[in-house]
């Protein structure tokens, strides 16, 4: 079984809709991260969490929110999706070395 | 400002043709430099961590080296299955483990 899982793997939604991306990990790490990847821009950090009670903004947090439900679960929400949030979204976990999930391809029409 | 630049953006090699990928970085106190491999439609897969200048690590046909300003990923006698995008990232001290990524080098190895 994969150490980091993400659901859904693909999602198409419309402008203005609320959407949640979920991440679970079985590696037992306290730290979890959300990134987005865009062609030509590389991976950029959205939010990160050191533990259930410690959540921090990354470099591109506007338009996103997160919830750390448990040590193993970290969700990313788009409150009102817009087309420029179309991207690949990755969850990661780890202290020094980060291990990534398989990604969610999100399309906002 | 912490920054990572990778070159070239794309590299095409013939099978067996050795080459190197470059990762130049500017960071206020390097905690670690990471190399990842990413296949299309998949998440980055961890390859190496380097912590100090002069350090080298190897895995099969790949060898990563580190200086105070850059890192190289050397690929010796590549095979088509080495085709992927290779990502470099740095982790600065006192930044909570955050990674700053370069844009990647897309490697294509033709048989």
CSV table of C-alpha atoms in Angstrom, one decimal:
chain,number,residue,atom,x,y,z
A,1,UNK,CA,0.0,0.0,0.0
A,2,UNK,CA,1.1,3.5,-0.8
A,3,UNK,CA,2.5,5.6,2.2
A,4,UNK,CA,0.8,8.8,1.0
A,5,UNK,CA,-2.6,8.7,-0.6
A,6,UNK,CA,-4.6,11.4,-2.2
A,7,UNK,CA,-8.3,11.6,-3.2
A,8,UNK,CA,-9.7,12.3,-5.7
A,9,UNK,CA,-7.0,11.7,-8.3
A,10,UNK,CA,-8.8,13.7,-10.9
A,11,UNK,CA,-11.5,16.4,-10.5
A,12,UNK,CA,-13.3,18.7,-12.8
A,13,UNK,CA,-15.3,21.5,-11.2
A,14,UNK,CA,-16.9,24.8,-12.1
A,15,UNK,CA,-16.0,28.3,-11.1
A,16,UNK,CA,-17.4,29.2,-7.7
A,17,UNK,CA,-17.7,25.7,-6.4
A,18,UNK,CA,-16.2,24.5,-3.1
A,19,UNK,CA,-13.9,21.6,-3.4
A,20,UNK,CA,-11.9,19.5,-0.9
A,21,UNK,CA,-8.8,17.5,-1.6
A,22,UNK,CA,-7.8,14.9,0.9
A,23,UNK,CA,-4.5,13.4,2.0
A,24,UNK,CA,-3.7,10.5,4.2
A,25,UNK,CA,-0.3,9.1,5.3
A,26,UNK,CA,0.9,6.0,7.0
A,27,UNK,CA,4.5,7.0,7.5
A,28,UNK,CA,3.8,8.3,11.1
A,29,UNK,CA,5.3,11.8,10.4
A,30,UNK,CA,4.0,14.8,12.2
A,31,UNK,CA,4.7,17.2,9.3
A,32,UNK,CA,2.5,17.4,6.3
A,33,UNK,CA,2.5,19.8,3.3
A,34,UNK,CA,0.4,20.8,0.4
A,35,UNK,CA,2.0,22.0,-2.9
A,36,UNK,CA,0.7,22.9,-6.3
A,37,UNK,CA,2.5,22.3,-9.6
A,38,UNK,CA,2.1,24.4,-12.7
A,39,UNK,CA,4.0,24.0,-16.0
A,40,UNK,CA,7.0,26.3,-15.9
A,41,UNK,CA,6.5,27.3,-12.3
A,42,UNK,CA,7.6,24.2,-10.5
A,43,UNK,CA,6.2,23.1,-7.1
A,44,UNK,CA,5.0,25.8,-4.8
A,45,UNK,CA,4.0,25.5,-1.1
A,46,UNK,CA,0.4,26.3,-0.2
A,47,UNK,CA,0.2,25.3,3.5
A,48,UNK,CA,2.1,23.2,5.9
A,49,UNK,CA,1.4,21.7,9.3
A,50,UNK,CA,3.8,20.6,12.0
A,51,UNK,CA,1.1,18.8,14.0
A,52,UNK,CA,-2.6,18.8,14.5
A,53,UNK,CA,-2.6,22.2,16.3
A,54,UNK,CA,0.1,23.9,14.2
A,55,UNK,CA,-0.8,25.1,10.7
A,56,UNK,CA,1.1,27.6,8.6
A,57,UNK,CA,0.7,29.5,5.4
A,58,UNK,CA,3.1,28.8,2.5
A,59,UNK,CA,4.0,31.2,-0.3
A,60,UNK,CA,0.6,30.9,-2.2
A,61,UNK,CA,-2.1,30.4,0.4
A,62,UNK,CA,-4.6,32.9,-0.9
A,63,UNK,CA,-7.8,31.2,-2.0
A,64,UNK,CA,-7.1,28.0,0.0
A,65,UNK,CA,-7.7,26.7,3.4
A,66,UNK,CA,-6.6,23.5,5.2
A,67,UNK,CA,-7.7,21.2,8.0
A,68,UNK,CA,-5.6,18.8,10.0
A,69,UNK,CA,-8.1,16.3,11.2
A,70,UNK,CA,-5.5,13.9,12.7
A,71,UNK,CA,-1.8,13.2,12.5
A,72,UNK,CA,-2.4,11.1,9.4
A,73,UNK,CA,-4.9,13.4,7.6
A,74,UNK,CA,-4.5,16.8,6.0
A,75,UNK,CA,-7.2,18.3,3.8
A,76,UNK,CA,-7.0,21.2,1.3
A,77,UNK,CA,-10.1,23.2,0.5
A,78,UNK,CA,-10.8,25.7,-2.3
A,79,UNK,CA,-13.7,27.8,-0.9
A,80,UNK,CA,-14.7,29.2,-4.3
A,81,UNK,CA,-12.7,27.7,-7.1
A,82,UNK,CA,-11.5,29.9,-10.0
A,83,UNK,CA,-9.9,28.8,-13.3
A,84,UNK,CA,-6.3,29.8,-12.3
A,85,UNK,CA,-6.5,27.2,-9.6
A,86,UNK,CA,-6.3,24.6,-12.3
A,87,UNK,CA,-3.2,22.6,-11.5
A,88,UNK,CA,-1.7,19.4,-10.1
A,89,UNK,CA,-1.9,19.3,-6.3
A,90,UNK,CA,0.5,17.2,-4.2
A,91,UNK,CA,0.5,16.3,-0.6
A,92,UNK,CA,3.7,15.4,1.2
A,93,UNK,CA,4.9,14.3,4.6
A,94,UNK,CA,8.2,14.1,6.3
A,95,UNK,CA,10.6,16.0,8.5
A,96,UNK,CA,13.8,16.5,6.5
A,97,UNK,CA,13.0,14.3,3.5
A,98,UNK,CA,9.5,14.8,2.1
A,99,UNK,CA,7.6,11.9,0.6
A,100,UNK,CA,4.9,12.8,-1.9
A,101,UNK,CA,1.5,11.5,-2.8
A,102,UNK,CA,0.4,10.6,-6.3
A,103,UNK,CA,-1.3,14.0,-6.9
A,104,UNK,CA,-4.7,15.3,-7.7
A,105,UNK,CA,-5.3,16.8,-11.2
A,106,UNK,CA,-7.8,19.6,-10.7
A,107,UNK,CA,-9.5,21.4,-13.5
A,108,UNK,CA,-11.7,24.5,-12.8
A,109,UNK,CA,-13.9,25.5,-15.7
B,1,UNK,CA,15.6,35.5,-1.3
B,2,UNK,CA,16.1,31.8,-1.4
B,3,UNK,CA,16.1,30.6,-5.0
B,4,UNK,CA,16.8,27.4,-7.1
B,5,UNK,CA,17.6,27.4,-10.8
B,6,UNK,CA,17.9,24.2,-12.8
B,7,UNK,CA,19.5,23.8,-16.2
B,8,UNK,CA,19.0,22.8,-18.9
B,9,UNK,CA,15.2,22.9,-19.0
B,10,UNK,CA,15.2,19.9,-21.3
B,11,UNK,CA,17.9,17.4,-22.3
B,12,UNK,CA,17.8,14.7,-25.0
B,13,UNK,CA,20.4,11.9,-24.8
B,14,UNK,CA,21.1,8.8,-26.7
B,15,UNK,CA,21.2,5.6,-24.7
B,16,UNK,CA,24.6,5.3,-23.2
B,17,UNK,CA,25.5,9.0,-23.6
B,18,UNK,CA,26.5,10.3,-20.2
B,19,UNK,CA,25.7,13.8,-19.1
B,20,UNK,CA,25.0,16.1,-16.1
B,21,UNK,CA,22.1,18.2,-14.8
B,22,UNK,CA,22.8,21.4,-12.9
B,23,UNK,CA,21.1,22.9,-9.9
B,24,UNK,CA,22.2,26.3,-8.8
B,25,UNK,CA,20.9,27.7,-5.5
B,26,UNK,CA,20.9,30.7,-3.3
B,27,UNK,CA,19.9,30.1,0.3
B,28,UNK,CA,20.4,31.7,3.7
B,29,UNK,CA,21.9,28.7,5.4
B,30,UNK,CA,21.6,25.4,3.6
B,31,UNK,CA,20.0,22.6,5.7
B,32,UNK,CA,19.8,20.2,2.8
B,33,UNK,CA,19.6,19.8,-1.0
B,34,UNK,CA,17.2,17.2,-2.4
B,35,UNK,CA,16.9,15.5,-5.7
B,36,UNK,CA,13.7,14.0,-6.9
B,37,UNK,CA,12.6,12.1,-10.0
B,38,UNK,CA,9.1,12.8,-11.4
B,39,UNK,CA,7.4,10.6,-14.0
B,40,UNK,CA,4.4,12.1,-16.0
B,41,UNK,CA,1.3,12.2,-13.9
B,42,UNK,CA,3.0,11.0,-10.8
B,43,UNK,CA,4.3,12.5,-7.6
B,44,UNK,CA,8.0,13.3,-7.1
B,45,UNK,CA,10.0,10.3,-6.0
B,46,UNK,CA,12.9,10.9,-3.6
B,47,UNK,CA,16.4,10.2,-4.8
B,48,UNK,CA,19.1,11.9,-2.7
B,49,UNK,CA,19.7,14.3,0.1
B,50,UNK,CA,23.0,16.2,0.3
B,51,UNK,CA,23.9,18.2,3.4
B,52,UNK,CA,27.4,19.7,2.9
B,53,UNK,CA,29.8,20.8,0.2
B,54,UNK,CA,31.9,18.0,-1.1
B,55,UNK,CA,29.3,15.3,-0.3
B,56,UNK,CA,28.5,12.8,-3.0
B,57,UNK,CA,25.8,10.1,-3.2
B,58,UNK,CA,25.2,7.4,-5.8
B,59,UNK,CA,22.3,5.2,-6.8
B,60,UNK,CA,22.6,2.9,-9.9
B,61,UNK,CA,23.5,5.2,-12.8
B,62,UNK,CA,22.9,8.4,-10.9
B,63,UNK,CA,25.5,10.4,-8.8
B,64,UNK,CA,24.7,13.6,-7.0
B,65,UNK,CA,27.4,16.1,-5.9
B,66,UNK,CA,27.2,19.3,-4.0
B,67,UNK,CA,29.3,22.5,-3.8
B,68,UNK,CA,28.5,25.7,-1.9
B,69,UNK,CA,26.6,27.2,-4.9
B,70,UNK,CA,25.4,24.2,-7.0
B,71,UNK,CA,24.7,20.6,-7.2
B,72,UNK,CA,25.1,18.2,-10.2
B,73,UNK,CA,23.2,15.1,-11.0
B,74,UNK,CA,25.5,13.0,-13.2
B,75,UNK,CA,23.9,10.3,-15.3
B,76,UNK,CA,26.2,7.6,-16.5
B,77,UNK,CA,25.3,5.5,-19.5
B,78,UNK,CA,21.6,6.3,-19.3
B,79,UNK,CA,18.8,4.0,-20.4
B,80,UNK,CA,15.4,4.9,-21.7
B,81,UNK,CA,13.8,4.1,-18.3
B,82,UNK,CA,15.8,7.0,-16.9
B,83,UNK,CA,13.6,9.4,-18.9
B,84,UNK,CA,11.8,11.6,-16.4
B,85,UNK,CA,11.8,15.1,-15.0
B,86,UNK,CA,14.4,15.6,-12.3
B,87,UNK,CA,13.7,18.1,-9.6
B,88,UNK,CA,16.1,19.9,-7.3
B,89,UNK,CA,15.0,21.5,-4.0
B,90,UNK,CA,16.7,23.2,-1.1
B,91,UNK,CA,15.7,23.4,2.5
B,92,UNK,CA,16.9,26.4,4.5
B,93,UNK,CA,17.8,26.4,8.2
B,94,UNK,CA,15.0,27.7,10.5
B,95,UNK,CA,12.3,27.4,7.8
B,96,UNK,CA,10.3,24.6,9.2
B,97,UNK,CA,11.4,22.0,6.7
B,98,UNK,CA,9.9,23.9,3.7
B,99,UNK,CA,11.3,22.9,0.3
B,100,UNK,CA,12.1,25.4,-2.4
B,101,UNK,CA,12.0,23.7,-5.8
B,102,UNK,CA,13.6,24.5,-9.1
B,103,UNK,CA,11.6,24.2,-12.3
B,104,UNK,CA,13.1,20.8,-13.2
B,105,UNK,CA,15.0,19.3,-16.1
B,106,UNK,CA,13.1,17.1,-18.4
B,107,UNK,CA,15.3,14.2,-19.5
B,108,UNK,CA,14.6,12.1,-22.5
B,109,UNK,CA,16.8,9.1,-23.3
B,110,UNK,CA,16.3,7.5,-26.8
B,111,UNK,CA,17.3,4.0,-27.5
